[in-house]
Coordinates of C-alpha atoms and ligand atoms in Angstrom, one line a residue:
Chain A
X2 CA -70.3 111.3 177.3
X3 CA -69.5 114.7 177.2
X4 CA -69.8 116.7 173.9
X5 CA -66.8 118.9 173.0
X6 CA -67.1 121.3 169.6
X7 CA -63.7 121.5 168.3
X8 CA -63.8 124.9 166.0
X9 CA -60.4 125.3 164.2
X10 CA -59.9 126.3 159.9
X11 CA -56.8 123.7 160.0
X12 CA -58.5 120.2 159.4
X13 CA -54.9 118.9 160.5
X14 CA -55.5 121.3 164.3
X15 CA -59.1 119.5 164.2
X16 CA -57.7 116.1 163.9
X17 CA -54.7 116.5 166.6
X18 CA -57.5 117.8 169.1
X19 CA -60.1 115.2 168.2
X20 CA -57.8 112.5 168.9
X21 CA -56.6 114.1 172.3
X22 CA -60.1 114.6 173.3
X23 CA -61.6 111.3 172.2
X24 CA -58.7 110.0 174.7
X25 CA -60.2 112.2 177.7
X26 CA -63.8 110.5 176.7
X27 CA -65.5 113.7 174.7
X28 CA -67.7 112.9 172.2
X29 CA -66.5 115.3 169.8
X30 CA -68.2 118.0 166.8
X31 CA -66.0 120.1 164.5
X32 CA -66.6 123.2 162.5
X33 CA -63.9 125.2 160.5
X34 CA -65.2 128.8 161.2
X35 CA -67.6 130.8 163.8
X36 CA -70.7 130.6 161.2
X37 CA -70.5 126.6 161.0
X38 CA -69.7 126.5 165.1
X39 CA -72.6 128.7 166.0
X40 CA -75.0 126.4 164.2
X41 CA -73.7 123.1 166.1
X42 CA -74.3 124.9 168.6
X43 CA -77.6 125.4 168.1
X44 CA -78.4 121.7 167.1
X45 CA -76.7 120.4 170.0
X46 CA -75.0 122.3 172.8
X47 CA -71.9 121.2 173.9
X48 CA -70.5 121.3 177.1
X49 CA -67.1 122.6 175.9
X50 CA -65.4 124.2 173.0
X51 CA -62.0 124.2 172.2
X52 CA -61.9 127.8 169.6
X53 CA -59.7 129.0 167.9
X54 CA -59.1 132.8 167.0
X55 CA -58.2 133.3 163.3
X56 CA -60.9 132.0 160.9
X57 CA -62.4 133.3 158.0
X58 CA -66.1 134.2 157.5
X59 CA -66.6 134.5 161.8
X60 CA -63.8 134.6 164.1
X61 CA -63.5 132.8 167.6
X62 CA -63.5 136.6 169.6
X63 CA -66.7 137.3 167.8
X64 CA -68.4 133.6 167.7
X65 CA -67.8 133.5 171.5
X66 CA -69.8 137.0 171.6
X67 CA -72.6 135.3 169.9
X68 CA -72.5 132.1 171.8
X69 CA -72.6 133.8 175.0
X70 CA -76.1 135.7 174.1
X71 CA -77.5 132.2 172.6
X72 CA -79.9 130.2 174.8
X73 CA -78.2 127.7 176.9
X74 CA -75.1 129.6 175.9
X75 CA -73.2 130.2 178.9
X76 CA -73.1 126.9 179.7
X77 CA -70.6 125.6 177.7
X78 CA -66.6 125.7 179.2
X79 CA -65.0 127.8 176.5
X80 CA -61.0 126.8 175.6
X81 CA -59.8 129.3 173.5
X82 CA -57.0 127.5 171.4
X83 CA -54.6 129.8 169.4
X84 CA -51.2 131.0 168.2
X85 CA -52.1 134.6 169.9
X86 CA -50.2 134.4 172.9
X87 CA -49.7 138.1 174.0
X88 CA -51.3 139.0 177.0
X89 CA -53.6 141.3 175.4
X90 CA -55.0 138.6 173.5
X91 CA -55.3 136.3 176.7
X92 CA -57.0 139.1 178.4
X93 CA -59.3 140.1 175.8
X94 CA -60.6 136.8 175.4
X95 CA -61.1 136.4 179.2
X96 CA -63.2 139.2 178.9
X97 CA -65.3 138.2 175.9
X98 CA -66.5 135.1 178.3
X99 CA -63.6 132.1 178.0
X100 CA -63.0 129.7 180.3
X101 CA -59.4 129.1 179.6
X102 CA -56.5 129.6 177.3
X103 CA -54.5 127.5 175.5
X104 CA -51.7 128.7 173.4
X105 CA -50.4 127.0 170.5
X106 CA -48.2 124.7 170.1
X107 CA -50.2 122.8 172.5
X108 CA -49.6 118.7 173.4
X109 CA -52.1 116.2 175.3
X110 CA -50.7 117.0 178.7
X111 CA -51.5 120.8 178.0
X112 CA -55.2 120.3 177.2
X113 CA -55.9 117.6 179.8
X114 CA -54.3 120.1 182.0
X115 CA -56.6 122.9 180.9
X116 CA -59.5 120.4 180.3
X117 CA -59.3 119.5 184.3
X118 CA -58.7 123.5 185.2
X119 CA -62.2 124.0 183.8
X120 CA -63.5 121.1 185.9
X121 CA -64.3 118.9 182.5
X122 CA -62.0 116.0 183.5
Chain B
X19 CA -20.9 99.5 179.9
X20 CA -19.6 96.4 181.5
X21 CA -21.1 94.9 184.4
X22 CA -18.6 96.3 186.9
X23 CA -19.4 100.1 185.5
X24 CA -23.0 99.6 185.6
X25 CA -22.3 98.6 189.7
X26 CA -19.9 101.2 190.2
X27 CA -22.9 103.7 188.9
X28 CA -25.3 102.6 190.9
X29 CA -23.0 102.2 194.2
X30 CA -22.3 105.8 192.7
X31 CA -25.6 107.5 192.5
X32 CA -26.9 106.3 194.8
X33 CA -24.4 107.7 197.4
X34 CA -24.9 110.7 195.9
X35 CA -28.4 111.2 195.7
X36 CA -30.2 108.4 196.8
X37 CA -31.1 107.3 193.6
X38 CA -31.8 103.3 193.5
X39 CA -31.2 101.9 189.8
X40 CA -34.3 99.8 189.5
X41 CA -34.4 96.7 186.8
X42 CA -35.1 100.0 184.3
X43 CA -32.1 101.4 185.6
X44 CA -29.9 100.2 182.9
X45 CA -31.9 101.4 180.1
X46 CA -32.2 104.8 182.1
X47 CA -27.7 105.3 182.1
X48 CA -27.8 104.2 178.7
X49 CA -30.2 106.8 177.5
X50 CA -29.2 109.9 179.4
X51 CA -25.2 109.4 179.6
X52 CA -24.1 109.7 175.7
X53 CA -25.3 113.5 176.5
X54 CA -23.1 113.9 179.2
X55 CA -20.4 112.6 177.3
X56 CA -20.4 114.8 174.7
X57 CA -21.3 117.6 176.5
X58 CA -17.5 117.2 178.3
X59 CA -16.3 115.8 175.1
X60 CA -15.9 112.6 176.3
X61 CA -15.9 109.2 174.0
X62 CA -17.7 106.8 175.6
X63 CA -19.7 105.8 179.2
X64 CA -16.8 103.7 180.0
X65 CA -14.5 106.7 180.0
X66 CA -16.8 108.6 181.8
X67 CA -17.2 105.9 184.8
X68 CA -13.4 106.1 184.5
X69 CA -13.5 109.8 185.3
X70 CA -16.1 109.1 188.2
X71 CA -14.0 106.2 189.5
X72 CA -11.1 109.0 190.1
X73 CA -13.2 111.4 191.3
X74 CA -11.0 114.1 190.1
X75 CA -13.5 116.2 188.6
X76 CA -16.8 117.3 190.2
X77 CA -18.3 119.1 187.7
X78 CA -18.8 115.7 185.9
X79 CA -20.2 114.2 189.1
X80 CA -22.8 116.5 189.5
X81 CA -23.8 116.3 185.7
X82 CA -23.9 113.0 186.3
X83 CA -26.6 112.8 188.7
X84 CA -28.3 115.9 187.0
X85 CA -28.9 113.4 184.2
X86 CA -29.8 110.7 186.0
X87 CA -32.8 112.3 188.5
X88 CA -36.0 112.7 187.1
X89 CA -36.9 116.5 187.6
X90 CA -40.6 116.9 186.2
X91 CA -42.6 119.2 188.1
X92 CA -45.2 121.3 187.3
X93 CA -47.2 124.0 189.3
X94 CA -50.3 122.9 191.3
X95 CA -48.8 119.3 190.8
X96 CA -52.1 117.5 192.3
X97 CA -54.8 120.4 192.8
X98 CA -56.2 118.1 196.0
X99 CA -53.4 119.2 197.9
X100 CA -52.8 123.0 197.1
X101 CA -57.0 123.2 197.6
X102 CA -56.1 121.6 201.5
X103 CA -52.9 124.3 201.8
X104 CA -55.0 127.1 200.7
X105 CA -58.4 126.2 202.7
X106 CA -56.9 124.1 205.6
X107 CA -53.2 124.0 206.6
X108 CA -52.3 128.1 205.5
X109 CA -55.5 129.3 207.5
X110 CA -54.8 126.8 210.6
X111 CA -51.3 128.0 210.3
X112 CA -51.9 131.9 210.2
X113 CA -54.3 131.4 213.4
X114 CA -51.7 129.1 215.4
X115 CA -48.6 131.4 214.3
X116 CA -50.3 134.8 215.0
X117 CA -48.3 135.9 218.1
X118 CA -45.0 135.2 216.1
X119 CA -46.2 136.2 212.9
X120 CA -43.9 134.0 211.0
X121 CA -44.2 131.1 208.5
X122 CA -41.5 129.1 207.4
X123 CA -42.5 126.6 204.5
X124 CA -40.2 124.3 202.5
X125 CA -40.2 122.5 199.3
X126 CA -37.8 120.1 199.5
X127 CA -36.7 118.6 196.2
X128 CA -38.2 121.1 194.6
X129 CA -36.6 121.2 191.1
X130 CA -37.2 124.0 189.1
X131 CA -39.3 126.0 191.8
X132 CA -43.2 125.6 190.0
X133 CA -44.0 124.2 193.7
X134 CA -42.5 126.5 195.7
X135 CA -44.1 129.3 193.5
X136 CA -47.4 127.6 193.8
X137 CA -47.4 128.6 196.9
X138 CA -46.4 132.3 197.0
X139 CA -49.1 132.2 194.7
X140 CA -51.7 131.3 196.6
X141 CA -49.9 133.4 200.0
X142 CA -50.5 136.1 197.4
X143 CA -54.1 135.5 197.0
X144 CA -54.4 135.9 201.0
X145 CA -52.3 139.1 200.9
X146 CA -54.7 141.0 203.3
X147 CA -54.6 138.3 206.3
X148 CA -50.9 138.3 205.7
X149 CA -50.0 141.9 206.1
X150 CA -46.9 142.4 209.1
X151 CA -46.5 138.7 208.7
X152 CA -42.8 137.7 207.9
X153 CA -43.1 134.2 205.5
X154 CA -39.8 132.5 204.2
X155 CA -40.8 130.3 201.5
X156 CA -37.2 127.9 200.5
X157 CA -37.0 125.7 197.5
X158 CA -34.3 123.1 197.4
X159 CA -32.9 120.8 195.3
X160 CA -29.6 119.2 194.6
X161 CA -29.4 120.5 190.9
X162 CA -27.6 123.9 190.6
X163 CA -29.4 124.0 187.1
X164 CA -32.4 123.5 188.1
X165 CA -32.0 125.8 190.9
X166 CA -30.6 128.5 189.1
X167 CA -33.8 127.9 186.7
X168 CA -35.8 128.8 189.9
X169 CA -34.5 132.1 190.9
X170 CA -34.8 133.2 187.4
X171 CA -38.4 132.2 187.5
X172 CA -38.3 132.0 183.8
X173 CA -40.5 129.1 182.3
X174 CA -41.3 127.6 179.3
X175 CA -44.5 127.9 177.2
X176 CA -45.4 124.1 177.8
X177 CA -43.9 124.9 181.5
X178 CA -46.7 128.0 182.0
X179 CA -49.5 125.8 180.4
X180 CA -49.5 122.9 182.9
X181 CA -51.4 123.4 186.1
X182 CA -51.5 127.3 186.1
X183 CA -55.1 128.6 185.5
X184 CA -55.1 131.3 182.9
X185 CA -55.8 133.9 185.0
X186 CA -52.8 133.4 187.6
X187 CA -50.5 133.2 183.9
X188 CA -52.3 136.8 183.6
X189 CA -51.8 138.0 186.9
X190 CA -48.0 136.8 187.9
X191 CA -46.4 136.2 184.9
X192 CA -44.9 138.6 181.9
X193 CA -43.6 137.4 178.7
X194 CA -40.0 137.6 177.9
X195 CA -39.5 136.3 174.9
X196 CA -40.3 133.0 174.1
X197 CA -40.9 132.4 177.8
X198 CA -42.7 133.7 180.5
X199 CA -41.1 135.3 184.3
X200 CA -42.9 135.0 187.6
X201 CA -43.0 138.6 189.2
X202 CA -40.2 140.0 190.9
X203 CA -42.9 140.5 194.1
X204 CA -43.3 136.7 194.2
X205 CA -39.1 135.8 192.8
X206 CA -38.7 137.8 196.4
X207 CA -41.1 135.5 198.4
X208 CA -38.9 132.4 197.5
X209 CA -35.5 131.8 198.0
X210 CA -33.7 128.7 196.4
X211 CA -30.7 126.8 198.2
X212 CA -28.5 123.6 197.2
X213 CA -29.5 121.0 199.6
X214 CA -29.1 117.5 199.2
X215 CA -31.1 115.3 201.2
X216 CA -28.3 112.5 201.4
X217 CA -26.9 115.1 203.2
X218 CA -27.3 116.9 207.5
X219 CA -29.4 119.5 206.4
X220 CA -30.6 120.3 210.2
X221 CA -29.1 123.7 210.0
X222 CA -32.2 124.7 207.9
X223 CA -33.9 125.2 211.0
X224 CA -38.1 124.8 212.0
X225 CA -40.4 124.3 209.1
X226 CA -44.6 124.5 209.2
X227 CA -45.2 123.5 206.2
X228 CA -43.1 120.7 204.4
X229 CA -43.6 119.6 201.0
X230 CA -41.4 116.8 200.1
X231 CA -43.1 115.3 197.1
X232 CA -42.4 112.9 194.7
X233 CA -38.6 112.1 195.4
X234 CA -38.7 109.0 197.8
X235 CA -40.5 106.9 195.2
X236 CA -37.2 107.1 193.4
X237 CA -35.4 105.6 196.8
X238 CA -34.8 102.4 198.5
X239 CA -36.7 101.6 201.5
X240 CA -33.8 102.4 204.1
X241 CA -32.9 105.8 202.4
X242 CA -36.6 106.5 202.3
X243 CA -36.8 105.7 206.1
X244 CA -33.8 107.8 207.1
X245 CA -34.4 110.7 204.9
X246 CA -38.2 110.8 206.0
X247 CA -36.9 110.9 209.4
X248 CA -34.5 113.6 209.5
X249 CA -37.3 115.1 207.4
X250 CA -40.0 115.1 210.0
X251 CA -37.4 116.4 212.5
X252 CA -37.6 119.7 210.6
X253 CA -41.6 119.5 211.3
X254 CA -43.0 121.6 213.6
X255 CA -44.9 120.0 216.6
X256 CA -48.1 121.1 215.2
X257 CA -46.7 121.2 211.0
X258 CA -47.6 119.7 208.2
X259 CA -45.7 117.1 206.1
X260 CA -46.7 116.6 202.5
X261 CA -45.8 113.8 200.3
X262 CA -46.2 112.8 196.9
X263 CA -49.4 110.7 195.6
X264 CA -47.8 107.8 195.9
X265 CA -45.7 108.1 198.9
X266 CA -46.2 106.5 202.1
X267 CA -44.7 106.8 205.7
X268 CA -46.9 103.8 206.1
X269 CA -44.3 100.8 206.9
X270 CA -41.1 102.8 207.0
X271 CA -41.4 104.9 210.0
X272 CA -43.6 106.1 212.9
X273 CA -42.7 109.5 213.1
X274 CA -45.3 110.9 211.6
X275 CA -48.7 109.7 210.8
X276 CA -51.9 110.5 208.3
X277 CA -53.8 113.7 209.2
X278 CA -57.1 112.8 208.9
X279 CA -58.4 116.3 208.0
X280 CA -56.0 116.6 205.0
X281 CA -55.6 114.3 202.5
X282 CA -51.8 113.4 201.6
X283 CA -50.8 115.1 204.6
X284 CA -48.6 114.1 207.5
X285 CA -48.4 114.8 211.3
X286 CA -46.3 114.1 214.3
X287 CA -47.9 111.6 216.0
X288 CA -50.9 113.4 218.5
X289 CA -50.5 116.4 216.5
X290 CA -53.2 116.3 214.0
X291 CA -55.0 119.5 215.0
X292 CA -52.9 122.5 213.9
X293 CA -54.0 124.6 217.0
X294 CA -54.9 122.4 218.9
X295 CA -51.5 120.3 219.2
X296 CA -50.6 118.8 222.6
X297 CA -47.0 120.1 222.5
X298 CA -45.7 117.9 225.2
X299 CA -46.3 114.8 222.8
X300 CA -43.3 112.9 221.7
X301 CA -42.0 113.8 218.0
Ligands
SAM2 C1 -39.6 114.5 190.1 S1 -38.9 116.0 190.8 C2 -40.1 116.5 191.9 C3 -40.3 118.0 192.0 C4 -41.4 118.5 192.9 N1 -41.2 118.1 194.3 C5 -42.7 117.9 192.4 O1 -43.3 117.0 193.1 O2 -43.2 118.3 191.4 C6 -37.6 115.3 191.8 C7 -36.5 116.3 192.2 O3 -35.7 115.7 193.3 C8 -34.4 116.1 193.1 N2 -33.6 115.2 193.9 C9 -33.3 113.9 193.6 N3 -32.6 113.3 194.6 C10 -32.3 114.3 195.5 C11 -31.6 114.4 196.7 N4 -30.9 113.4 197.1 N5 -31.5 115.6 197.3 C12 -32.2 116.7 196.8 N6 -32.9 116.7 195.7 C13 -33.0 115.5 195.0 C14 -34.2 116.1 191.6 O4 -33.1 116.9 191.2 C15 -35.5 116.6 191.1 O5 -35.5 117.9 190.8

């Protein structure tokens, strides 16, 4: 099975994704900020995260930064999941190493559909 | 709705559009005609069928069957076959067309125009071996709302976020609002027309490419048959016919048959090879 880190501050965001996800067969990790995310990460790679932007103590912009420079940590399809849906957010992000982009409100179609684009189902 | 109405409206649609009321069907007018009704003020269904029956007033007709199609659609609808256009049929295409220089591609019950902008996407990803080329890309439908959805190029945030990478949201798309409009530059590549395939539509002329996808499933067999017909008389000798996943020639007709380099794709019979057609073989 593959391992998906959800990384979201809303326990109600985590739960809607997890449920989603389990559906498309990920075996699934959570954290609710950057910090907590970067040390799943380095317990157990994943071979996606679903991120989030806006969280407090580290932020999804900066945990993907950090993720990127860790061992093993370009492997992971990166799904940046937020309510910043400007196109200078989008781009940004793109830049800082994601995969893909979802913007919230998002449903199950949306992340299969972005799940698939990233060749993880 | 009494058992009379409920055969008028399915003699009705499917007249109209081809639209076969399955054992579901019933279930399908009594979900979707209370809107129509009120959106024409209207009391009930029955009164409605009444105003059908007399068919004094088309604006109601065509709402009718606007209500009654299924219209989902979303870009790259099946990756598998946009991967084939873009590595297999657009390249055979470009090499067997380059005297004329021209490529005519249509998507044929098209709805909202995500499939005919999937292509002028990927056209625009092969801009350079395009250049002096004259391509007519025409979306179709029967639904003037759907159509007029199209030429706007104006879609949805759930619309934007099903089969479009990212990056080709980034590249062809600016917000406007709440929702998101495809680039003038590729709004110019497509042009959107009313055409219902109940209908002659053999003025449209000589197509390459056809995409007719996910429309016949919603058919009987002997409108299937004759619209897949009149269809593959708009094919090319040498062009390509694509269906929907779960849409078969197979058993209806003989007109065209499987390419066996493209999956989903369908040929006139001894014309499998773009380039390499024999153009005295029968269509
Ligand atoms: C399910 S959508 C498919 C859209 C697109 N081809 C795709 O595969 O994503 C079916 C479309 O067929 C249109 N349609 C149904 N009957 C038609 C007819 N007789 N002539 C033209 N269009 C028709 C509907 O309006 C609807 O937009």
């Amino acid at each position: 099975m593959k391992h998906c880190l959800i990384v979201d501050d809303s326990a109600v965001i985590r739960k809607v994704a997890r449920r989603i996800l389990e559906a498309l067969e990920f075996r699934i990790s959570e954290a609710e900020d950057g910090a907590k995310a970067l040390a799943v990460c380095e317990r157990d790679m994943p071979e996606a995260v679903l991120l989030d932007w806006n969280m407090p103590v580290m932020d999804g912009y900066e945990f993907l930064g950090h993720l990127r420079r860790m061992p093993g940590g370009t492997r992971p399809k990166v799904v940046f999941c937020t309510t910043e849906s400007n196109v200078e957010h989008i781009a940004r992000a793109m830049q800082a190493g994601a995969d893909e982009y979802i913007m919230k409100p998002f449903d199950k179609d949306i992340v299969a559909a972005k799940f698939q684009e990233v060749g993880l189902v | 709705m009494t058992e009379t109405d409920h055969r008028f409206l399915s003699a009705f649609l499917r007249a109209r559009s081809g639209l076969a009321l399955n054992s579901d069907g019933l279930y399908l007018v009594e979900s979707r005609l209370p809107a129509v009704c009120r959106r024409f003020g209207l009391s009930d269904p029955g009164e409605l069928i009444a105003i059908l029956r007399s068919g004094a007033v088309p604006e109601i007709e065509a709402a009718v069957v606007e209500a009654m199609v299924t219209q989902e659609t979303f870009f790259f609808r099946d990756k598998a076959i946009f991967a084939q256009i873009q590595d297999i049929a657009l390249p055979r295409l470009l090499e067997a067309r380059a005297a004329s220089r021209r490529l005519r591609i249509w998507s044929a019950a098209a709805s909202t125009g995500q499939e005919a902008y999937s292509i002028a996407m990927i056209l625009a990803g092969m801009a350079p071996s395009l250049a002096g080329w004259t391509v007519d890309i025409l979306s179709t439908d029967l639904s003037d709302v759907a159509l007029e959805r199209g030429r706007l190029g104006l879609y949805t945030h759930f619309e934007v976020q099903r089969g479009l990478p990212i990056q080709l949201l980034l590249t062809h798309f600016t917000q406007a609002g709440d929702l998101w409009q495809i680039s003038a530059a590729l709004r110019r590549m497509v042009s959107f027309a009313r055409v219902n395939l109940m209908d002659d539509f053999s003025g449209l002329g000589i197509f390459d490419l056809i995409l007719c996808r996910n429309v016949l499933i919603y058919f009987d067999d002997e409108t299937k048959r004759d619209v897949l017909e009149r269809v593959a008389a708009r094919l090319a000798h040498d062009g390509r016919l694509i269906l929907g996943g779960v849409e078969t020639p197979v058993g209806l007709t003989e007109t065209v048959v499987a390419c066996p380099d493209f999956k989903g794709a369908y040929s006139h019979v001894g014309c499998n090879r773009i380039s390499r057609c024999d153009r005295d073989s029968p269509k």
